[in-house]
PDB file of C-alpha atoms in Angstrom:
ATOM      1  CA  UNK A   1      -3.845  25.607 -10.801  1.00  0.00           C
ATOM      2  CA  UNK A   2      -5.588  22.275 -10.135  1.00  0.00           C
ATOM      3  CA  UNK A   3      -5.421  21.528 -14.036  1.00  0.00           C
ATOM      4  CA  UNK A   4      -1.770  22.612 -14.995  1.00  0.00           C
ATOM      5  CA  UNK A   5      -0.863  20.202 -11.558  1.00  0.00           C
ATOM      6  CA  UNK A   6      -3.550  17.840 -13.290  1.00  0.00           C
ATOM      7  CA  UNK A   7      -1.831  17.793 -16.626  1.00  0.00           C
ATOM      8  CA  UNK A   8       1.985  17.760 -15.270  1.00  0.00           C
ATOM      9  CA  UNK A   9       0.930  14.180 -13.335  1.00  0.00           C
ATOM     10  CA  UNK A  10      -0.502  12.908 -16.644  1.00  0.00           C
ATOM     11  CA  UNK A  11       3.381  13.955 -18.386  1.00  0.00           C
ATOM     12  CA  UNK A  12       4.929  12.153 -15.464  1.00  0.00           C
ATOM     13  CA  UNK A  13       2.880   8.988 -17.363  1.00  0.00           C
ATOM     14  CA  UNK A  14       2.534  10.097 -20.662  1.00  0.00           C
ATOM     15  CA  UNK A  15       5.336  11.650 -22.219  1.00  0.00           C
ATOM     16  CA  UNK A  16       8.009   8.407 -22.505  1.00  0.00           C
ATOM     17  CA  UNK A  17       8.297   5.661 -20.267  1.00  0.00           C
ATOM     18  CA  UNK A  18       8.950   6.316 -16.259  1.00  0.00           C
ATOM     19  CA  UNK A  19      10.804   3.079 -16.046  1.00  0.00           C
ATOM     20  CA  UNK A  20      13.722   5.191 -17.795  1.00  0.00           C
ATOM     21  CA  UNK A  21      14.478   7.010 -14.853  1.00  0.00           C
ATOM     22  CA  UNK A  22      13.871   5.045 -11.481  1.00  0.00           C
ATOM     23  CA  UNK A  23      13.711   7.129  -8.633  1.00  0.00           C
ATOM     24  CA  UNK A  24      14.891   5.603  -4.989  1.00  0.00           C
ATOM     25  CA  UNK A  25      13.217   5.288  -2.526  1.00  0.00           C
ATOM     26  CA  UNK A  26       9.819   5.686  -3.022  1.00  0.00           C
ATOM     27  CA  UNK A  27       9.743   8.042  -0.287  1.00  0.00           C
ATOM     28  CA  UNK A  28      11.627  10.060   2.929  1.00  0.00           C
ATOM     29  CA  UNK A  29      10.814  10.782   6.260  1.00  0.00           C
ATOM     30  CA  UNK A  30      13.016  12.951   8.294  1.00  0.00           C
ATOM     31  CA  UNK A  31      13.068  15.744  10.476  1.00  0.00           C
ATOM     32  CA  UNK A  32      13.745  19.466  10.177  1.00  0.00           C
ATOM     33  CA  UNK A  33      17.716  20.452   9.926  1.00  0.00           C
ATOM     34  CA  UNK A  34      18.542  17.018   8.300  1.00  0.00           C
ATOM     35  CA  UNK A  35      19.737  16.252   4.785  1.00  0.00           C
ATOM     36  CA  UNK A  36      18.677  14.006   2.249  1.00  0.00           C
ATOM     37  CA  UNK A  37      19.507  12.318  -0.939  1.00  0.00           C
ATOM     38  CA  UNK A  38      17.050  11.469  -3.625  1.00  0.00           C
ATOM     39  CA  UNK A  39      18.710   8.682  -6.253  1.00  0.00           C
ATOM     40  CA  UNK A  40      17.577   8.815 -10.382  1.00  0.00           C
ATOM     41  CA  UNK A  41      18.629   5.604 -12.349  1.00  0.00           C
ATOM     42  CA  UNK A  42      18.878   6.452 -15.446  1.00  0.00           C
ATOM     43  CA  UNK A  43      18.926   4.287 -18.444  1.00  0.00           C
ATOM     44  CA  UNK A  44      21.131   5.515 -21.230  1.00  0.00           C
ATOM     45  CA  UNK A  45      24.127   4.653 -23.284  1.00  0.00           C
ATOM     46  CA  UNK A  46      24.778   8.620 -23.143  1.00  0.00           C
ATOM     47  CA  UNK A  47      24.799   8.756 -19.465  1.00  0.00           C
ATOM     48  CA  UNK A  48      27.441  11.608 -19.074  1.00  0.00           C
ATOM     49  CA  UNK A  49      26.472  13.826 -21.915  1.00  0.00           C
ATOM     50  CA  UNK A  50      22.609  13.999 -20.904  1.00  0.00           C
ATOM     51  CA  UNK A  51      20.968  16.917 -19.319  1.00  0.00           C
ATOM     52  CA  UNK A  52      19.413  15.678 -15.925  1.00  0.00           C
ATOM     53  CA  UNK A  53      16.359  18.247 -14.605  1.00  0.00           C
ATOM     54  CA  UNK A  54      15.146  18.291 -11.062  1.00  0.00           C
ATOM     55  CA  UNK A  55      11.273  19.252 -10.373  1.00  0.00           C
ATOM     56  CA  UNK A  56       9.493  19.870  -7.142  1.00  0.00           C
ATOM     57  CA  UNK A  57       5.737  19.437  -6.872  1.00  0.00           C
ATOM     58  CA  UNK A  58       4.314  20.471  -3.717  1.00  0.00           C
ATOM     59  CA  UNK A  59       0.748  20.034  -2.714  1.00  0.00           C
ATOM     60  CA  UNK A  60      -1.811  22.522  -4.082  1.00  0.00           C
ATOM     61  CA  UNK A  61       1.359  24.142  -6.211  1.00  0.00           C
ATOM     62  CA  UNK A  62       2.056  24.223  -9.480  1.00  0.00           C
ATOM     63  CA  UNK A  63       5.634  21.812 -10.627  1.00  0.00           C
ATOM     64  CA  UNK A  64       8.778  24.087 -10.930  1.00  0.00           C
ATOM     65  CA  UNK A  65      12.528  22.929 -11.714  1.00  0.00           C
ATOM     66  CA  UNK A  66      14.888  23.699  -8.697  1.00  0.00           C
ATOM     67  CA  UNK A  67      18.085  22.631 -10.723  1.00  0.00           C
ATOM     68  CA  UNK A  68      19.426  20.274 -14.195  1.00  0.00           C
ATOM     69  CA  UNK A  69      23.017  18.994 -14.511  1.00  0.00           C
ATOM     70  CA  UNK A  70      25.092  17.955 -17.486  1.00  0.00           C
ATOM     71  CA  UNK A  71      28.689  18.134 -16.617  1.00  0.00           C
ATOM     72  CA  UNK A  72      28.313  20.651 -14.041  1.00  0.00           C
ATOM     73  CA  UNK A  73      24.934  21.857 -11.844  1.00  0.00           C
ATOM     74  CA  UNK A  74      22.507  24.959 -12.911  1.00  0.00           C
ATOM     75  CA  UNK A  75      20.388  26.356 -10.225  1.00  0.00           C
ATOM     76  CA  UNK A  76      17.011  27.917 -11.253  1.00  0.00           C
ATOM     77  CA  UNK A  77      17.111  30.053  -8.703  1.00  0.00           C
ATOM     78  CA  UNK A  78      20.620  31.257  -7.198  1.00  0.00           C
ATOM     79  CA  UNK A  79      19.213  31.885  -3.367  1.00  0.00           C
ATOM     80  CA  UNK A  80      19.139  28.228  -3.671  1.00  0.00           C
ATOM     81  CA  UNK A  81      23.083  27.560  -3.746  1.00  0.00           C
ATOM     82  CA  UNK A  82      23.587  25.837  -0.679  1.00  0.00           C
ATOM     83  CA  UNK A  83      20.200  24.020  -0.678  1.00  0.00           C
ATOM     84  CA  UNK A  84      20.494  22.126  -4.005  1.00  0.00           C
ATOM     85  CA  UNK A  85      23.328  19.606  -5.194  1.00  0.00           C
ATOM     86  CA  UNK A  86      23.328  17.461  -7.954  1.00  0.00           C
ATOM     87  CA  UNK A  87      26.187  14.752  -8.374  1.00  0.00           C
ATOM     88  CA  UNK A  88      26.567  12.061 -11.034  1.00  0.00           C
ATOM     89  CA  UNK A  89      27.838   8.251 -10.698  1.00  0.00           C
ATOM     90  CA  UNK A  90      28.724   7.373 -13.926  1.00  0.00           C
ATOM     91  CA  UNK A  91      29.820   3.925 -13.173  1.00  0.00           C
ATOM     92  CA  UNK A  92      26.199   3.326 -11.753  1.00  0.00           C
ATOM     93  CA  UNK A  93      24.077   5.925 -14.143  1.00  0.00           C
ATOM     94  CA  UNK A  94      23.172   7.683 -11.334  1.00  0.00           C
ATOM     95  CA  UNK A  95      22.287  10.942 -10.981  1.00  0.00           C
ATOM     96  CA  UNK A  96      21.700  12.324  -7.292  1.00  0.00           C
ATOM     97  CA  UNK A  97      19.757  15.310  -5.567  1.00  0.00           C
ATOM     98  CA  UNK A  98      20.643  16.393  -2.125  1.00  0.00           C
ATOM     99  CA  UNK A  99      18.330  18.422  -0.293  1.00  0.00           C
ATOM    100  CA  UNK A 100      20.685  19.985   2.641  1.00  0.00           C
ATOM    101  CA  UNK A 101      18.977  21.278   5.825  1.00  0.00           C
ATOM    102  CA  UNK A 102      15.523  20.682   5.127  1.00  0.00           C
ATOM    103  CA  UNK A 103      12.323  22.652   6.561  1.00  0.00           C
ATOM    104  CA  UNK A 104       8.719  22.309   6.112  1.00  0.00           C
ATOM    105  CA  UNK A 105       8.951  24.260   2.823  1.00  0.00           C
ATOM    106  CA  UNK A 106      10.851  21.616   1.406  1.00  0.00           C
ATOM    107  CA  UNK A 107       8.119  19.465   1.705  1.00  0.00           C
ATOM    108  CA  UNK A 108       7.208  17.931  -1.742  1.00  0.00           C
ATOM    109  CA  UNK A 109       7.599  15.195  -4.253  1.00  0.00           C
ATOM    110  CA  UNK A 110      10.957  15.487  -5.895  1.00  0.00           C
ATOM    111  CA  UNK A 111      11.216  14.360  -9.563  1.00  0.00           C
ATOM    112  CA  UNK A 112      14.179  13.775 -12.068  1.00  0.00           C
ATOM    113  CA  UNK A 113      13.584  13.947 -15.998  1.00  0.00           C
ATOM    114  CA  UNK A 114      15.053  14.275 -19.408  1.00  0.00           C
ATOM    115  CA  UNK A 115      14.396  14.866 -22.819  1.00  0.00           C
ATOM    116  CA  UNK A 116      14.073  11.602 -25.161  1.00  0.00           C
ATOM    117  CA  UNK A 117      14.050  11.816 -28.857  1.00  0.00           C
ATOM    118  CA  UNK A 118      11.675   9.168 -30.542  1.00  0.00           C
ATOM    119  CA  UNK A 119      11.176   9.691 -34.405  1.00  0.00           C
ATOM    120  CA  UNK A 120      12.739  13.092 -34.871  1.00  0.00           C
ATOM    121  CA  UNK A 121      10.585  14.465 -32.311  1.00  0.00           C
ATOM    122  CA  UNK A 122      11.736  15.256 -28.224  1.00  0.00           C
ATOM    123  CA  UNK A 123       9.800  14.070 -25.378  1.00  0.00           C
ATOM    124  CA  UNK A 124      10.525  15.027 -21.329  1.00  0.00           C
ATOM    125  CA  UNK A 125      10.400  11.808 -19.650  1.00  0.00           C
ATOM    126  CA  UNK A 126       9.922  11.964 -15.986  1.00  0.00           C
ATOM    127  CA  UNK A 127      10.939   9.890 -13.217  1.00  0.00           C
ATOM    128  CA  UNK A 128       8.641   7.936 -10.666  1.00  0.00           C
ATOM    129  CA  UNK A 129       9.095  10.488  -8.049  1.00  0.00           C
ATOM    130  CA  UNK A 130      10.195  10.484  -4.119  1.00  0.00           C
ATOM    131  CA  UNK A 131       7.702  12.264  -1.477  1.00  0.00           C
ATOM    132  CA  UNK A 132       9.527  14.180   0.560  1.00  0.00           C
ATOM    133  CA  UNK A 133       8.163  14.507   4.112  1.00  0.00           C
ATOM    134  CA  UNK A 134       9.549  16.522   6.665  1.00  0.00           C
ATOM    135  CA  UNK A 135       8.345  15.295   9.902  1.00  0.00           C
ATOM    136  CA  UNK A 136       9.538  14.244  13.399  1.00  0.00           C
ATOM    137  CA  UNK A 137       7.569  11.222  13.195  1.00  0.00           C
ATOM    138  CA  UNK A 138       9.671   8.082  12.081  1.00  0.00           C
ATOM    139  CA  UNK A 139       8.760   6.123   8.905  1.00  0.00           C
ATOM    140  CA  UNK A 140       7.013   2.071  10.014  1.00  0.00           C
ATOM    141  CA  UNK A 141       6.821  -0.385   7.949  1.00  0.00           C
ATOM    142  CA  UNK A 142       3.269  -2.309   7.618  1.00  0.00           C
ATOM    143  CA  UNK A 143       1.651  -4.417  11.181  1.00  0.00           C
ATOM    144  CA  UNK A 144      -0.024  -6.810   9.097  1.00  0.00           C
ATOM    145  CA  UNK A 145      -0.384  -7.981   5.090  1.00  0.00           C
ATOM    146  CA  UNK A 146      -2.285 -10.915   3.435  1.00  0.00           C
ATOM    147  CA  UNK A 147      -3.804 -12.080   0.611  1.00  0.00           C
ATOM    148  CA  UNK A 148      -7.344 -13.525   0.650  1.00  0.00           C
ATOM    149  CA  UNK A 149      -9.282 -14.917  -1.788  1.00  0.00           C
ATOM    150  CA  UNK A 150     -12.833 -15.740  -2.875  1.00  0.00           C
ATOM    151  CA  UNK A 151     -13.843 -17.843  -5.781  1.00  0.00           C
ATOM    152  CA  UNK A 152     -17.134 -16.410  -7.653  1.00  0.00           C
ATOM    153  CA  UNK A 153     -18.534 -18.678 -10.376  1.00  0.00           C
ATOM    154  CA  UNK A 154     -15.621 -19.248 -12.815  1.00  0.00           C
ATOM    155  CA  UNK A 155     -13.362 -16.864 -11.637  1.00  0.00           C
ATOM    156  CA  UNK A 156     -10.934 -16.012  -7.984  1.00  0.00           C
ATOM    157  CA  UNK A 157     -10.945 -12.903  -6.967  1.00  0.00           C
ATOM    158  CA  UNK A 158      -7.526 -12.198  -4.664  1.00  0.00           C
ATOM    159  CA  UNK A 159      -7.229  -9.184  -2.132  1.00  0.00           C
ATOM    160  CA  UNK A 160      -4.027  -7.830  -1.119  1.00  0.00           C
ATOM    161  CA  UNK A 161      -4.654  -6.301   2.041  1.00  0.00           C
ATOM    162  CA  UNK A 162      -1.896  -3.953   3.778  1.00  0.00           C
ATOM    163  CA  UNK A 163      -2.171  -2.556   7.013  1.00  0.00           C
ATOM    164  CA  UNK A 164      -1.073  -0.057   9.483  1.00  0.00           C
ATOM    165  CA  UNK A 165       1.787   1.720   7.395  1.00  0.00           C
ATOM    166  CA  UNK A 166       3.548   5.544   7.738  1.00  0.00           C
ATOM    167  CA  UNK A 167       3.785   7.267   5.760  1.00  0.00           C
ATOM    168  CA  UNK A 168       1.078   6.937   2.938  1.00  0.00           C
ATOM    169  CA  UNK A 169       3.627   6.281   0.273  1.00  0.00           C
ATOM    170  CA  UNK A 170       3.529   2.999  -1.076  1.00  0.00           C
ATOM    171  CA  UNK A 171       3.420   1.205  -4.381  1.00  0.00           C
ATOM    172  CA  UNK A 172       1.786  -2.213  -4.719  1.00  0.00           C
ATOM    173  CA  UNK A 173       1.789  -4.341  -8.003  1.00  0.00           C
ATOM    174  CA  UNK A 174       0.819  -8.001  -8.977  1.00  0.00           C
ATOM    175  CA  UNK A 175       2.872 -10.530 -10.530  1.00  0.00           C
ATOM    176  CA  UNK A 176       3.161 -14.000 -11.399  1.00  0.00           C
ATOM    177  CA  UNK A 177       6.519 -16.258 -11.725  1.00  0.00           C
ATOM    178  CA  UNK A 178       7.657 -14.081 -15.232  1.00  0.00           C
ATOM    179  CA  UNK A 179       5.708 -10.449 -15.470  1.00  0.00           C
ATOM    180  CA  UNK A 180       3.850  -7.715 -13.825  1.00  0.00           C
ATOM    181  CA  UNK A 181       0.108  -8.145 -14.174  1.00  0.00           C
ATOM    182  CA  UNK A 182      -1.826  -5.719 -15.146  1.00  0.00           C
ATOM    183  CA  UNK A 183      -5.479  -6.367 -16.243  1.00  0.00           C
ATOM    184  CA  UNK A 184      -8.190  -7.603 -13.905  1.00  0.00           C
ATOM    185  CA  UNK A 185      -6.459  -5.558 -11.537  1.00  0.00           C
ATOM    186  CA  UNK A 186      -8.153  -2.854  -8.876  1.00  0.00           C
ATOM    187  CA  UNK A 187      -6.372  -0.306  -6.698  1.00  0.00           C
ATOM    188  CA  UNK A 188      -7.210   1.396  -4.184  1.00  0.00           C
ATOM    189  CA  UNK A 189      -4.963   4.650  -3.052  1.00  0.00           C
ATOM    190  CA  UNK A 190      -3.969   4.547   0.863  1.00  0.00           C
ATOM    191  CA  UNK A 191      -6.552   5.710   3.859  1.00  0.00           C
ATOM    192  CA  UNK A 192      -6.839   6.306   7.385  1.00  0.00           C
ATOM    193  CA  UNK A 193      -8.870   3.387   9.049  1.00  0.00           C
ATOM    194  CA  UNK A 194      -8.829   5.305  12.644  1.00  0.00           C
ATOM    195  CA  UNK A 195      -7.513   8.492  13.640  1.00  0.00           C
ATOM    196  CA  UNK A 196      -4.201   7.697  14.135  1.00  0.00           C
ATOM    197  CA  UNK A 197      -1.423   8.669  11.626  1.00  0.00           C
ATOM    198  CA  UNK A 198      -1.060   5.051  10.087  1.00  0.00           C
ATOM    199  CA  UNK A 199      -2.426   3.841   6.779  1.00  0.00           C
ATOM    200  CA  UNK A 200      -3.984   1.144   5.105  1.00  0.00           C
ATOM    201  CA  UNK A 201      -4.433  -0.010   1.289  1.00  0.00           C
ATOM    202  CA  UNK A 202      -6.066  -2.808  -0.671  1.00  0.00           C
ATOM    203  CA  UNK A 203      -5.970  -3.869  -4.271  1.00  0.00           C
ATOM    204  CA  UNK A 204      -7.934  -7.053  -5.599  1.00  0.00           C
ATOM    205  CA  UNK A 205      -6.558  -9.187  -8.557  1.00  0.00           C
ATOM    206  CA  UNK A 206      -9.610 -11.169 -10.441  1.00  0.00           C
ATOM    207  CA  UNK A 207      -8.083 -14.076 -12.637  1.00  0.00           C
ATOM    208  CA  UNK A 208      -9.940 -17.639 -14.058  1.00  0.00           C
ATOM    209  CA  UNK A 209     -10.604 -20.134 -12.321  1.00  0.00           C
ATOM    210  CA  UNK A 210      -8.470 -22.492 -13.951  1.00  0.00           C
ATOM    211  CA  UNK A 211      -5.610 -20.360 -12.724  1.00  0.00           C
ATOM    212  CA  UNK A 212      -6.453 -21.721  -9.351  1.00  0.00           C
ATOM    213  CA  UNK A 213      -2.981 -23.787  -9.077  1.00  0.00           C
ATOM    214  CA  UNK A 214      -1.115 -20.950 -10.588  1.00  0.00           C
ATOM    215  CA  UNK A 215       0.831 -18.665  -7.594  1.00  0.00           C
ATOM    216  CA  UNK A 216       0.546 -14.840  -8.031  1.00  0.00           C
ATOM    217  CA  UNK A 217       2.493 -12.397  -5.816  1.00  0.00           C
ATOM    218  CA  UNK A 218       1.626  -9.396  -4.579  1.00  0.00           C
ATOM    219  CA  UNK A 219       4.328  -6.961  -4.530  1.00  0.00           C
ATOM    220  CA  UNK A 220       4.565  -3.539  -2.010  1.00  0.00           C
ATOM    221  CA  UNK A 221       7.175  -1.178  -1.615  1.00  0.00           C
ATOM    222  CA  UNK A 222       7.673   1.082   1.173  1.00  0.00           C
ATOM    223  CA  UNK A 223      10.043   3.498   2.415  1.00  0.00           C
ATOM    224  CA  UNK A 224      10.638   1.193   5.505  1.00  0.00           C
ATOM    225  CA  UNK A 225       9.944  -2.156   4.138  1.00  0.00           C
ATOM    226  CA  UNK A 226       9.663  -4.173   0.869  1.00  0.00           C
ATOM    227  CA  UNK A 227       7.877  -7.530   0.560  1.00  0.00           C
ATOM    228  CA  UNK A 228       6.359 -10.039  -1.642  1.00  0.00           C
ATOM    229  CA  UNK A 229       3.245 -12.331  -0.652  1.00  0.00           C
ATOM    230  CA  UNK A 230       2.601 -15.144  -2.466  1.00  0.00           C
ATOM    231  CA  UNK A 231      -1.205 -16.555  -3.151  1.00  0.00           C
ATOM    232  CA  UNK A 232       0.012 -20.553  -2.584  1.00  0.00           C
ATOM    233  CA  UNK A 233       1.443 -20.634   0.391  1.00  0.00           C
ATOM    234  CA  UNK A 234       0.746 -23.104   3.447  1.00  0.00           C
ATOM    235  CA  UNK A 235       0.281 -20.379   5.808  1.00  0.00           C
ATOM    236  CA  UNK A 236      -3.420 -19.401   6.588  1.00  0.00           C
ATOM    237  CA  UNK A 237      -2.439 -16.090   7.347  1.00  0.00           C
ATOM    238  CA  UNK A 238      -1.319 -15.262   4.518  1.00  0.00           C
ATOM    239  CA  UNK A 239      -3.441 -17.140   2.270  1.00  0.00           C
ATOM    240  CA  UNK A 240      -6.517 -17.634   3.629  1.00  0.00           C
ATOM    241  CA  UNK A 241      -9.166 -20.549   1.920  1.00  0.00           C
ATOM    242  CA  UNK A 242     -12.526 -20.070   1.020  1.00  0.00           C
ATOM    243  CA  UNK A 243     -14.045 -20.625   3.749  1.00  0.00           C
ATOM    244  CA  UNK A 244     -12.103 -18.528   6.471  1.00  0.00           C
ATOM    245  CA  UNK A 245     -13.055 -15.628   3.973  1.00  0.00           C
ATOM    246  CA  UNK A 246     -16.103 -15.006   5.573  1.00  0.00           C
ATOM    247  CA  UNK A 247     -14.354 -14.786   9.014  1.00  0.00           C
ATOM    248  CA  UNK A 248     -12.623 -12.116   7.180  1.00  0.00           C
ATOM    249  CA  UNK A 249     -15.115 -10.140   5.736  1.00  0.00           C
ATOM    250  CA  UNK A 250     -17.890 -10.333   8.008  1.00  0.00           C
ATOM    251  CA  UNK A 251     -20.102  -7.384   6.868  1.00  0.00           C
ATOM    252  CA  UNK A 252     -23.102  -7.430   5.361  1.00  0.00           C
ATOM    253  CA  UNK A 253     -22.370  -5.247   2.175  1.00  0.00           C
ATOM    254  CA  UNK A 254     -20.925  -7.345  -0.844  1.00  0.00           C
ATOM    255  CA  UNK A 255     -18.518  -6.554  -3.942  1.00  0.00           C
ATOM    256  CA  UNK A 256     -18.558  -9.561  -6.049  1.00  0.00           C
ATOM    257  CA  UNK A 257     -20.200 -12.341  -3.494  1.00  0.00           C
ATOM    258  CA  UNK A 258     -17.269 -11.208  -1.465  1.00  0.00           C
ATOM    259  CA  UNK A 259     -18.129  -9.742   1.360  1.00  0.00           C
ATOM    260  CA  UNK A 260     -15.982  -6.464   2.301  1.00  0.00           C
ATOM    261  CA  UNK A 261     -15.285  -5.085   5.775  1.00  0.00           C
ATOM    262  CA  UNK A 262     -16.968  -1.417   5.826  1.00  0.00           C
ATOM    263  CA  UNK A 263     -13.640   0.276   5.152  1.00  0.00           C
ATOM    264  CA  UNK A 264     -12.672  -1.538   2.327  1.00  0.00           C
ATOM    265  CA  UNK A 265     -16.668  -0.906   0.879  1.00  0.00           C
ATOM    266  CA  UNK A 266     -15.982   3.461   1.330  1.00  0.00           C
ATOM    267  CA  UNK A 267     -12.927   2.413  -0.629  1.00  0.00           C
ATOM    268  CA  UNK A 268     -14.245   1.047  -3.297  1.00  0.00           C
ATOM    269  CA  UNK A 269     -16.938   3.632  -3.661  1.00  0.00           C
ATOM    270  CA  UNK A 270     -14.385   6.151  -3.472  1.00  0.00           C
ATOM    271  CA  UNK A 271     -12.874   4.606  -5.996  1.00  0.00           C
ATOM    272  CA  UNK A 272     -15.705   4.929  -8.316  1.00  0.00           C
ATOM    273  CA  UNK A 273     -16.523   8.555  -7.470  1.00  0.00           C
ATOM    274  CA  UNK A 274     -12.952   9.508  -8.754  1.00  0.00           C
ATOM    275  CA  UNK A 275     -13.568   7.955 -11.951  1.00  0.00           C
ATOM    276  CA  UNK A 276     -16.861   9.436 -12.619  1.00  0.00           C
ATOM    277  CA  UNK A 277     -15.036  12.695 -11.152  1.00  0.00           C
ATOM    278  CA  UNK A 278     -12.446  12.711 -13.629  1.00  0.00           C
ATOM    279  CA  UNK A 279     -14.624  11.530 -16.508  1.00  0.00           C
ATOM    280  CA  UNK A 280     -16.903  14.497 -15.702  1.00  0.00           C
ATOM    281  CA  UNK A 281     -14.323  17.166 -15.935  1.00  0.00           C
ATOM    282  CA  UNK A 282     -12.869  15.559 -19.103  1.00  0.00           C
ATOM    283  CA  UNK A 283     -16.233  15.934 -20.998  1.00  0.00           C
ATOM    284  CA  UNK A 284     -16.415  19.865 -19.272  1.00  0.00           C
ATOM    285  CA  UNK A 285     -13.043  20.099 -21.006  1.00  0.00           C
ATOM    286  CA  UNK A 286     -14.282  18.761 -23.984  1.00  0.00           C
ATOM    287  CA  UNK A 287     -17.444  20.842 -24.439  1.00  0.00           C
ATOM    288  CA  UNK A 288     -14.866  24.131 -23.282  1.00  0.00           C
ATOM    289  CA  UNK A 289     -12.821  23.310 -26.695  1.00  0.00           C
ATOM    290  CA  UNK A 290     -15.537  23.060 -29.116  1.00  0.00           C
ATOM    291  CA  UNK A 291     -17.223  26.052 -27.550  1.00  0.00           C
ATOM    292  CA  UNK A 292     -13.849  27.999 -28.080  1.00  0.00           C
ATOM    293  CA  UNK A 293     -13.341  26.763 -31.610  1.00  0.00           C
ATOM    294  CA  UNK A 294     -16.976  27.557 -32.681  1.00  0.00           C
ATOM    295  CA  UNK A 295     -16.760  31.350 -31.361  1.00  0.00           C
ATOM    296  CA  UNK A 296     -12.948  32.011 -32.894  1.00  0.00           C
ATOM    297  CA  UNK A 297     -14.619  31.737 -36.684  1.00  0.00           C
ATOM    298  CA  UNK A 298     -17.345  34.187 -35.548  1.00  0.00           C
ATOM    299  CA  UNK A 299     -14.464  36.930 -34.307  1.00  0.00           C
ATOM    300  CA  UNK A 300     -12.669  36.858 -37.176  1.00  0.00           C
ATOM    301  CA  UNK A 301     -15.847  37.080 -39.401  1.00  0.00           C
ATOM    302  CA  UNK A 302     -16.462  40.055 -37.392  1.00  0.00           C
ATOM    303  CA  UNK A 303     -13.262  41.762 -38.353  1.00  0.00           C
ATOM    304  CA  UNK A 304     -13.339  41.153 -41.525  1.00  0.00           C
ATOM    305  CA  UNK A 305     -16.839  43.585 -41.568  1.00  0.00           C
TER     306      UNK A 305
END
């Protein structure tokens, strides 16, 4: 189960371009009873003649489709009729999915997708997906967010720090004054600094030190907020120097002569430890395959006798 949700993620990435069908917004918070609508922007000349598919992933659960549209709706499952709609704007290339009368069962993260055809052959592209939560605690958009910086021999480091969010659904990205960065960049995924239901998330941006005139921006969308902080600004707050870095990040551990508050640190290590996770299990799959095709000669060998 944990690799067929693994490898349906890696589609959602892999299999054509996400930034065909934009999902909004990001993510929904609402109570039990209500109803919500989940927006796919799709990008096509053939808007009204495409086939439009609806999935719903929900934690520790395999991906299934709920409903597609063309001209009119299919349900994948008729005890659904009354839960799922699906309506098109054509003047806006639109396609939406209302959820009517949610409960706790509809909790999940709702994607759109279609087929694409690329060189004679058809790929499902997905969308970028929208959480759904079903909760009676209201969405809040971030306390605090700031960009500091450190320089380290010949190069700045910049971390976009975002605090005190709900609900964990966020995406962050760097720019400059023309494109989305991204090399040189780290990110972290969101975490609980306290007990408390609100999150946090950091992502550092390393770039030369020539650049040091240059302004970057770093980008976050949330369910309740969106906002863009720029590295040059005259604010300290927002932008703090070199020196009020330290004020900052006054712990003693260190992640490239910048020193890290002890929550950011367990982040970064995290961080890590998922990669050498995930390496890990690719080389187990790996070693599974050539196993497999080393044994299938030997049966048929057998046969053959």
């Amino acid at each position: 189960m944990w690799l067929l949700s693994t490898f349906f993620l890696a589609a959602v990435f892999s299999c054509g371009s996400a930034q065909d069908l934009q999902q909004t917004p990001i993510s929904i918070t609402r109570s039990e009873g209500k109803t919500v609508l989940i927006n796919c922007h799709v990008s096509s000349s053939d808007f009204s003649n495409i086939f439009i598919h609806w999935y719903r992933k929900r934690a520790n659960a395999a991906p299934e489709r709920v409903a597609y549209m063309s001209s009119r709706i299919f349900l994948e499952n008729q005890a659904d009729e009354g839960k799922f709609s699906i309506e098109k704007d054509f003047s806006k290339s639109i396609c939406t999915l209302t959820v009517s009368k949610i409960t706790l069962q509809d909790s999940a993260t709702y994607y759109c997708a279609r087929w694409d055809a690329q060189q004679g052959y058809y790929n499902k592209v997905f969308g970028s997906g929208t959480k759904l939560i079903v909760s009676d605690k209201g969405s809040s958009p971030p306390a605090n967010s700031e960009i500091l910086q450190k320089k380290h021999e010949n190069q700045i480091m910049y971390v976009c720090l975002i605090e005190k969010f709900y609900p964990e659904v966020i995406r962050v990205t760097w720019t400059d004054e023309e494109k989305e960065i991204t090399e040189n960049v780290v990110k972290g995924d969101a975490w609980q600094p306290t007990e408390e239901d609100e999150y946090s998330i950091a992502t550092w941006l390393t770039v030369p030190a020539d650049n040091k005139d240059k302004k970057y921006y770093c980008k976050y969308e949330h369910e309740s907020q969106k906002n863009s902080l720029p590295s040059q600004v005259n604010s300290t707050k927002n932008a703090p120097q070199e020196g009020d870095c330290s004020a900052i990040f006054n712990r003693d551990v260190t992640f490239p002569d910048v020193t890290l508050p002890d929550h950011l640190m367990h982040r970064t290590a995290y961080l890590v430890y998922i990669i050498l996770l995930l390496k890990s299990n690719m080389y187990y799959l790996i070693i599974l395959f050539f196993i497999y095709r080393m044994r299938t000669p030997t049966k048929h060998q057998g046969k053959k006798v």
